[in-house]
Amino acid sequence: MPVHKPQGIRIHARSPRVTVYADADAAARALARRVAGAIEANPRVVIGLPTGRTPLAFYRELVAQHARGADFAEVTTFNVDEFVGIPASHPGSYRSFMEEHLFRHVNVRPERRHFLNGTATDVDAECRRYEEEIAAAGGIDLQILGIGTNGHIGFNEPAPALAARTHRVTLTLETRRSNAALFGGDTANVPPEALSMGMATILHARAIVLLATGKAKAACVERVVNGPLTTGLPASFLQLHDDVNIMLDAPAAAKLRGSP
Ligand code: PGA
């Protein structure tokens, strides 16, 4: 029997469990292995997917898992959010992002890839449709998340109150700035609004993994793990869920006690 070395250092054993990896690539590899394992255990698994800079390494590793045999033919996916007013074909849309970084490289069937339509004329109906499709798929088994430096998950931005279900949101300037690269580097070109799964949509997933890398995330990660629940830091609500794993590289874990 081969001896398996620990893949990361577990520094917080109860949900939210925290695992710290040597670097961002190691964290991405571990998450891709977990997803491949979930597909092996249940080929029809329903997975919630994030966008952003952080998951790029994860998608690269997931494509590598596919090359090694992970079969996505029966997998269903739901993306967490999308910009309002941007057609799916626009290079800045999250749908384009997913095509480029994951879907063109793996065999998720087109009809099993779910996105919010940012150009829907009836936004409320579009948000309801998404909730109904998630329910019809049997709910989300594994929700993968990134986190904004302001503590947002999906596009649930810090606010006096948070929405439970899929809804239309106004993006903060901080969030628009961090998405500028998708729009020619100009924050002014980033749409001011988005559609996003709500807090309950996310928290009803059976298991959640939050991937955060880099020192810019260290302060909010520390508050997510140790701080009080507050709508000022939407990710703090992950403390309510009993199967959350926060996967970090060392810089993102730097403010946590026990961090390597
Ligand atoms: P980032 O975005 O990975 O580009 O930092 C994460 C997020 O906003 O969820």
mmCIF file of C-alpha atoms and ligand atoms in Angstrom:
data_model
loop_
_atom_site.group_PDB
_atom_site.id
_atom_site.type_symbol
_atom_site.label_atom_id
_atom_site.label_comp_id
_atom_site.label_asym_id
_atom_site.label_seq_id
_atom_site.Cartn_x
_atom_site.Cartn_y
_atom_site.Cartn_z
ATOM 1 C CA MET A 1 0.000 0.000 0.000
ATOM 2 C CA PRO A 2 1.415 3.389 -0.895
ATOM 3 C CA VAL A 3 1.660 5.826 1.985
ATOM 4 C CA HIS A 4 -0.326 8.952 1.161
ATOM 5 C CA LYS A 5 1.271 12.105 2.450
ATOM 6 C CA PRO A 6 -1.182 14.722 3.697
ATOM 7 C CA GLN A 7 -2.141 16.885 0.717
ATOM 8 C CA GLY A 8 -2.285 19.989 2.847
ATOM 9 C CA ILE A 9 -2.089 21.058 6.455
ATOM 10 C CA ARG A 10 -5.436 21.052 8.232
ATOM 11 C CA ILE A 11 -5.483 23.962 10.684
ATOM 12 C CA HIS A 12 -9.187 24.108 11.519
ATOM 13 C CA ALA A 13 -10.807 20.742 11.895
ATOM 14 C CA ARG A 14 -14.511 21.624 12.163
ATOM 15 C CA SER A 15 -16.580 23.240 9.454
ATOM 16 C CA PRO A 16 -15.460 25.562 8.063
ATOM 17 C CA ARG A 17 -12.475 23.224 7.807
ATOM 18 C CA VAL A 18 -9.347 25.056 6.699
ATOM 19 C CA THR A 19 -6.597 23.377 4.712
ATOM 20 C CA VAL A 20 -3.406 25.198 3.777
ATOM 21 C CA TYR A 21 -1.343 24.135 0.768
ATOM 22 C CA ALA A 22 2.249 24.907 -0.145
ATOM 23 C CA ASP A 23 1.206 27.212 -2.952
ATOM 24 C CA ALA A 24 -1.748 28.217 -5.120
ATOM 25 C CA ASP A 25 -1.102 25.453 -7.642
ATOM 26 C CA ALA A 26 -1.093 22.794 -4.927
ATOM 27 C CA ALA A 27 -4.433 24.123 -3.619
ATOM 28 C CA ALA A 28 -5.870 24.082 -7.154
ATOM 29 C CA ARG A 29 -4.621 20.525 -7.689
ATOM 30 C CA ALA A 30 -6.172 19.357 -4.428
ATOM 31 C CA LEU A 31 -9.510 20.918 -5.348
ATOM 32 C CA ALA A 32 -9.420 19.366 -8.832
ATOM 33 C CA ARG A 33 -8.693 15.980 -7.220
ATOM 34 C CA ARG A 34 -11.653 16.465 -4.914
ATOM 35 C CA VAL A 35 -13.937 17.264 -7.855
ATOM 36 C CA ALA A 36 -12.634 14.260 -9.810
ATOM 37 C CA GLY A 37 -13.305 12.123 -6.732
ATOM 38 C CA ALA A 38 -16.841 13.515 -6.455
ATOM 39 C CA ILE A 39 -17.477 12.636 -10.115
ATOM 40 C CA GLU A 40 -16.106 9.152 -9.603
ATOM 41 C CA ALA A 41 -18.352 8.656 -6.561
ATOM 42 C CA ASN A 42 -21.384 10.059 -8.394
ATOM 43 C CA PRO A 43 -21.076 10.537 -12.174
ATOM 44 C CA ARG A 44 -24.285 12.620 -12.099
ATOM 45 C CA VAL A 45 -22.956 15.068 -9.518
ATOM 46 C CA VAL A 46 -24.264 18.658 -9.666
ATOM 47 C CA ILE A 47 -21.505 21.218 -9.258
ATOM 48 C CA GLY A 48 -21.680 24.981 -8.725
ATOM 49 C CA LEU A 49 -18.841 26.839 -10.421
ATOM 50 C CA PRO A 50 -17.125 30.197 -9.837
ATOM 51 C CA THR A 51 -15.231 32.570 -12.107
ATOM 52 C CA GLY A 52 -12.411 34.995 -11.368
ATOM 53 C CA ARG A 53 -8.633 34.860 -11.379
ATOM 54 C CA THR A 54 -8.354 32.406 -8.501
ATOM 55 C CA PRO A 55 -10.130 29.464 -10.166
ATOM 56 C CA LEU A 56 -7.996 29.632 -13.326
ATOM 57 C CA ALA A 57 -5.430 27.239 -11.852
ATOM 58 C CA PHE A 58 -8.252 25.005 -10.628
ATOM 59 C CA TYR A 59 -9.795 24.789 -14.113
ATOM 60 C CA ARG A 60 -6.376 24.020 -15.585
ATOM 61 C CA GLU A 61 -6.028 21.154 -13.104
ATOM 62 C CA LEU A 62 -9.567 19.972 -13.787
ATOM 63 C CA VAL A 63 -8.757 19.784 -17.502
ATOM 64 C CA ALA A 64 -5.700 17.720 -16.531
ATOM 65 C CA GLN A 65 -7.979 15.420 -14.500
ATOM 66 C CA HIS A 66 -10.122 14.974 -17.611
ATOM 67 C CA ALA A 67 -7.017 14.047 -19.616
ATOM 68 C CA ARG A 68 -6.340 11.415 -16.935
ATOM 69 C CA GLY A 69 -9.814 9.941 -17.375
ATOM 70 C CA ALA A 70 -12.283 11.988 -15.313
ATOM 71 C CA ASP A 71 -15.532 11.705 -17.270
ATOM 72 C CA PHE A 72 -17.848 14.738 -17.152
ATOM 73 C CA ALA A 73 -20.508 13.279 -19.483
ATOM 74 C CA GLU A 74 -23.213 13.073 -16.799
ATOM 75 C CA VAL A 75 -22.089 16.045 -14.707
ATOM 76 C CA THR A 76 -24.391 19.062 -14.358
ATOM 77 C CA THR A 77 -23.003 22.528 -13.661
ATOM 78 C CA PHE A 78 -24.473 25.829 -12.515
ATOM 79 C CA ASN A 79 -22.409 28.987 -12.672
ATOM 80 C CA VAL A 80 -22.803 31.261 -9.694
ATOM 81 C CA ASP A 81 -23.226 34.602 -11.426
ATOM 82 C CA GLU A 82 -23.202 36.647 -14.632
ATOM 83 C CA PHE A 83 -23.061 40.298 -15.647
ATOM 84 C CA VAL A 84 -26.265 42.076 -16.624
ATOM 85 C CA GLY A 85 -26.488 43.412 -20.160
ATOM 86 C CA ILE A 86 -23.620 41.335 -21.544
ATOM 87 C CA PRO A 87 -24.538 38.749 -24.187
ATOM 88 C CA ALA A 88 -23.200 35.234 -23.644
ATOM 89 C CA SER A 89 -20.949 35.655 -26.693
ATOM 90 C CA HIS A 90 -19.230 38.783 -25.296
ATOM 91 C CA PRO A 91 -15.617 37.978 -24.352
ATOM 92 C CA GLY A 92 -16.185 39.561 -20.914
ATOM 93 C CA SER A 93 -19.154 37.355 -20.039
ATOM 94 C CA TYR A 94 -18.652 34.662 -17.446
ATOM 95 C CA ARG A 95 -20.107 32.232 -19.939
ATOM 96 C CA SER A 96 -17.239 33.025 -22.339
ATOM 97 C CA PHE A 97 -14.833 32.635 -19.436
ATOM 98 C CA MET A 98 -16.180 29.166 -18.710
ATOM 99 C CA GLU A 99 -16.078 28.120 -22.371
ATOM 100 C CA GLU A 100 -12.491 29.246 -22.675
ATOM 101 C CA HIS A 101 -11.137 27.841 -19.441
ATOM 102 C CA LEU A 102 -13.201 24.694 -18.904
ATOM 103 C CA PHE A 103 -16.011 23.673 -21.204
ATOM 104 C CA ARG A 104 -14.159 23.580 -24.487
ATOM 105 C CA HIS A 105 -11.630 21.214 -22.853
ATOM 106 C CA VAL A 106 -13.909 18.744 -21.047
ATOM 107 C CA ASN A 107 -17.023 16.741 -21.925
ATOM 108 C CA VAL A 108 -19.767 18.430 -19.887
ATOM 109 C CA ARG A 109 -22.784 18.226 -22.197
ATOM 110 C CA PRO A 110 -23.983 21.658 -23.391
ATOM 111 C CA GLU A 111 -27.501 21.001 -22.075
ATOM 112 C CA ARG A 112 -26.097 20.254 -18.627
ATOM 113 C CA ARG A 113 -24.180 23.564 -18.374
ATOM 114 C CA HIS A 114 -26.343 26.166 -16.705
ATOM 115 C CA PHE A 115 -25.811 29.911 -16.762
ATOM 116 C CA LEU A 116 -27.756 32.967 -15.799
ATOM 117 C CA ASN A 117 -28.731 34.969 -18.878
ATOM 118 C CA GLY A 118 -27.523 38.531 -18.321
ATOM 119 C CA THR A 119 -29.576 39.806 -21.262
ATOM 120 C CA ALA A 120 -32.941 38.390 -20.157
ATOM 121 C CA THR A 121 -35.639 41.026 -20.572
ATOM 122 C CA ASP A 122 -37.545 39.781 -17.521
ATOM 123 C CA VAL A 123 -34.822 39.571 -14.890
ATOM 124 C CA ASP A 124 -37.096 38.328 -12.114
ATOM 125 C CA ALA A 125 -38.351 35.492 -14.319
ATOM 126 C CA GLU A 126 -34.758 34.647 -15.227
ATOM 127 C CA CYS A 127 -33.774 34.444 -11.557
ATOM 128 C CA ARG A 128 -36.795 32.233 -10.807
ATOM 129 C CA ARG A 129 -35.933 29.994 -13.762
ATOM 130 C CA TYR A 130 -32.436 29.463 -12.363
ATOM 131 C CA GLU A 131 -33.736 28.503 -8.928
ATOM 132 C CA GLU A 132 -36.198 26.092 -10.547
ATOM 133 C CA GLU A 133 -33.479 24.486 -12.674
ATOM 134 C CA ILE A 134 -31.283 23.987 -9.630
ATOM 135 C CA ALA A 135 -34.203 22.385 -7.793
ATOM 136 C CA ALA A 136 -35.054 20.220 -10.838
ATOM 137 C CA ALA A 137 -31.433 19.004 -10.928
ATOM 138 C CA GLY A 138 -31.857 17.824 -7.329
ATOM 139 C CA GLY A 139 -29.932 20.716 -5.762
ATOM 140 C CA ILE A 140 -26.209 21.434 -5.836
ATOM 141 C CA ASP A 141 -23.997 18.681 -4.452
ATOM 142 C CA LEU A 142 -20.716 20.562 -4.447
ATOM 143 C CA GLN A 143 -20.552 24.351 -4.615
ATOM 144 C CA ILE A 144 -17.146 25.799 -5.382
ATOM 145 C CA LEU A 145 -16.601 29.444 -4.524
ATOM 146 C CA GLY A 146 -14.042 32.180 -4.758
ATOM 147 C CA ILE A 147 -14.124 35.149 -2.418
ATOM 148 C CA GLY A 148 -13.807 38.860 -3.124
ATOM 149 C CA THR A 149 -11.411 40.942 -1.043
ATOM 150 C CA ASN A 150 -14.578 42.503 0.413
ATOM 151 C CA GLY A 151 -15.897 39.098 1.476
ATOM 152 C CA HIS A 152 -18.455 38.614 -1.281
ATOM 153 C CA ILE A 153 -19.376 35.118 -2.456
ATOM 154 C CA GLY A 154 -20.954 34.910 -5.851
ATOM 155 C CA PHE A 155 -21.947 38.537 -6.269
ATOM 156 C CA ASN A 156 -23.503 38.759 -2.829
ATOM 157 C CA GLU A 157 -21.849 42.039 -1.920
ATOM 158 C CA PRO A 158 -21.541 43.384 1.644
ATOM 159 C CA ALA A 159 -24.783 45.241 2.407
ATOM 160 C CA PRO A 160 -27.187 45.921 5.278
ATOM 161 C CA ALA A 161 -29.280 42.961 4.064
ATOM 162 C CA LEU A 162 -28.524 39.985 1.829
ATOM 163 C CA ALA A 163 -30.790 38.256 -0.680
ATOM 164 C CA ALA A 164 -31.611 34.596 -0.089
ATOM 165 C CA ARG A 165 -32.283 33.617 -3.680
ATOM 166 C CA THR A 166 -30.954 34.355 -7.157
ATOM 167 C CA HIS A 167 -31.308 38.071 -7.735
ATOM 168 C CA ARG A 168 -30.053 41.189 -9.487
ATOM 169 C CA VAL A 169 -27.232 43.028 -7.700
ATOM 170 C CA THR A 170 -25.410 46.330 -8.024
ATOM 171 C CA LEU A 171 -21.681 45.699 -7.990
ATOM 172 C CA THR A 172 -19.348 47.624 -5.707
ATOM 173 C CA LEU A 173 -16.566 49.685 -7.234
ATOM 174 C CA GLU A 174 -14.047 47.254 -5.687
ATOM 175 C CA THR A 175 -15.678 44.338 -7.478
ATOM 176 C CA ARG A 176 -15.875 46.196 -10.775
ATOM 177 C CA ARG A 177 -12.195 47.123 -10.456
ATOM 178 C CA SER A 178 -11.199 43.514 -9.896
ATOM 179 C CA ASN A 179 -13.128 42.483 -13.031
ATOM 180 C CA ALA A 180 -11.634 45.209 -15.242
ATOM 181 C CA ALA A 181 -9.254 42.767 -16.947
ATOM 182 C CA LEU A 182 -12.260 41.096 -18.612
ATOM 183 C CA PHE A 183 -13.226 44.466 -20.131
ATOM 184 C CA GLY A 184 -10.010 45.803 -21.620
ATOM 185 C CA GLY A 185 -8.583 46.872 -18.260
ATOM 186 C CA ASP A 186 -11.117 49.688 -17.864
ATOM 187 C CA THR A 187 -13.328 49.623 -14.756
ATOM 188 C CA ALA A 188 -15.786 51.960 -16.504
ATOM 189 C CA ASN A 189 -16.510 49.196 -19.019
ATOM 190 C CA VAL A 190 -17.418 46.638 -16.327
ATOM 191 C CA PRO A 191 -21.203 46.348 -16.136
ATOM 192 C CA PRO A 192 -22.582 47.964 -12.975
ATOM 193 C CA GLU A 193 -25.012 45.114 -12.336
ATOM 194 C CA ALA A 194 -25.017 41.334 -12.242
ATOM 195 C CA LEU A 195 -27.248 38.368 -11.522
ATOM 196 C CA SER A 196 -26.124 36.083 -8.735
ATOM 197 C CA MET A 197 -27.195 33.068 -6.771
ATOM 198 C CA GLY A 198 -28.339 34.236 -3.340
ATOM 199 C CA MET A 199 -27.058 33.228 0.074
ATOM 200 C CA ALA A 200 -29.601 30.416 0.472
ATOM 201 C CA THR A 201 -28.961 29.141 -3.055
ATOM 202 C CA ILE A 202 -25.310 28.781 -2.033
ATOM 203 C CA LEU A 203 -25.844 27.560 1.532
ATOM 204 C CA HIS A 204 -28.285 24.847 0.442
ATOM 205 C CA ALA A 205 -25.492 23.090 -1.451
ATOM 206 C CA ARG A 206 -24.656 19.800 0.235
ATOM 207 C CA ALA A 207 -20.950 20.634 0.404
ATOM 208 C CA ILE A 208 -19.060 23.854 -0.226
ATOM 209 C CA VAL A 209 -15.412 24.511 -1.028
ATOM 210 C CA LEU A 210 -14.052 28.029 -0.928
ATOM 211 C CA LEU A 211 -10.737 28.504 -2.724
ATOM 212 C CA ALA A 212 -8.711 31.591 -1.791
ATOM 213 C CA THR A 213 -5.109 32.323 -2.696
ATOM 214 C CA GLY A 214 -2.787 35.297 -2.329
ATOM 215 C CA LYS A 215 -2.167 37.748 0.485
ATOM 216 C CA ALA A 216 -4.923 40.143 -0.614
ATOM 217 C CA LYS A 217 -7.437 37.591 0.719
ATOM 218 C CA ALA A 218 -5.747 36.986 4.108
ATOM 219 C CA ALA A 219 -7.672 39.581 6.124
ATOM 220 C CA CYS A 220 -11.127 38.581 4.913
ATOM 221 C CA VAL A 221 -10.318 34.864 5.213
ATOM 222 C CA GLU A 222 -9.409 35.404 8.865
ATOM 223 C CA ARG A 223 -12.740 37.145 9.481
ATOM 224 C CA VAL A 224 -14.633 34.427 7.601
ATOM 225 C CA VAL A 225 -13.135 31.762 9.862
ATOM 226 C CA ASN A 226 -13.064 33.560 13.225
ATOM 227 C CA GLY A 227 -15.303 36.594 12.982
ATOM 228 C CA PRO A 228 -18.978 37.093 13.745
ATOM 229 C CA LEU A 229 -21.663 36.498 11.140
ATOM 230 C CA THR A 230 -22.333 39.787 9.440
ATOM 231 C CA THR A 231 -23.972 40.910 6.234
ATOM 232 C CA GLY A 232 -20.916 43.186 5.964
ATOM 233 C CA LEU A 233 -18.937 40.035 5.129
ATOM 234 C CA PRO A 234 -21.282 37.685 3.259
ATOM 235 C CA ALA A 235 -18.808 34.782 3.323
ATOM 236 C CA SER A 236 -19.049 34.760 7.149
ATOM 237 C CA PHE A 237 -22.400 32.980 6.690
ATOM 238 C CA LEU A 238 -20.454 29.919 5.548
ATOM 239 C CA GLN A 239 -19.972 29.292 9.281
ATOM 240 C CA LEU A 240 -23.635 28.190 9.350
ATOM 241 C CA HIS A 241 -22.968 25.274 6.999
ATOM 242 C CA ASP A 242 -21.665 21.986 8.356
ATOM 243 C CA ASP A 243 -19.657 20.896 5.321
ATOM 244 C CA VAL A 244 -17.438 23.750 4.214
ATOM 245 C CA ASN A 245 -13.780 23.385 3.337
ATOM 246 C CA ILE A 246 -11.686 26.502 2.870
ATOM 247 C CA MET A 247 -8.649 25.692 0.736
ATOM 248 C CA LEU A 248 -5.836 28.218 0.961
ATOM 249 C CA ASP A 249 -2.281 28.851 -0.045
ATOM 250 C CA ALA A 250 0.095 30.080 2.661
ATOM 251 C CA PRO A 251 -0.285 33.837 1.890
ATOM 252 C CA ALA A 252 -4.115 33.642 2.118
ATOM 253 C CA ALA A 253 -3.748 31.789 5.450
ATOM 254 C CA ALA A 254 -1.199 34.216 6.876
ATOM 255 C CA LYS A 255 -3.537 35.804 9.441
ATOM 256 C CA LEU A 256 -4.903 32.509 10.794
ATOM 257 C CA ARG A 257 -3.534 31.060 14.016
ATOM 258 C CA GLY A 258 -1.735 27.782 13.432
ATOM 259 C CA SER A 259 -0.976 28.707 9.836
ATOM 260 C CA PRO A 260 2.295 27.118 8.616
HETATM 261 P P1 PGA B 1 -10.756 36.615 -7.885
HETATM 262 O O1 PGA B 1 -12.283 36.852 -7.603
HETATM 263 O O2 PGA B 1 -10.545 35.146 -7.927
HETATM 264 O O3 PGA B 1 -10.524 37.258 -9.216
HETATM 265 O O4 PGA B 1 -9.996 37.266 -6.768
HETATM 266 C C1 PGA B 1 -12.882 36.071 -6.621
HETATM 267 C C2 PGA B 1 -14.305 36.517 -6.433
HETATM 268 O O5 PGA B 1 -14.576 37.718 -6.587
HETATM 269 O O6 PGA B 1 -15.135 35.661 -6.127
#
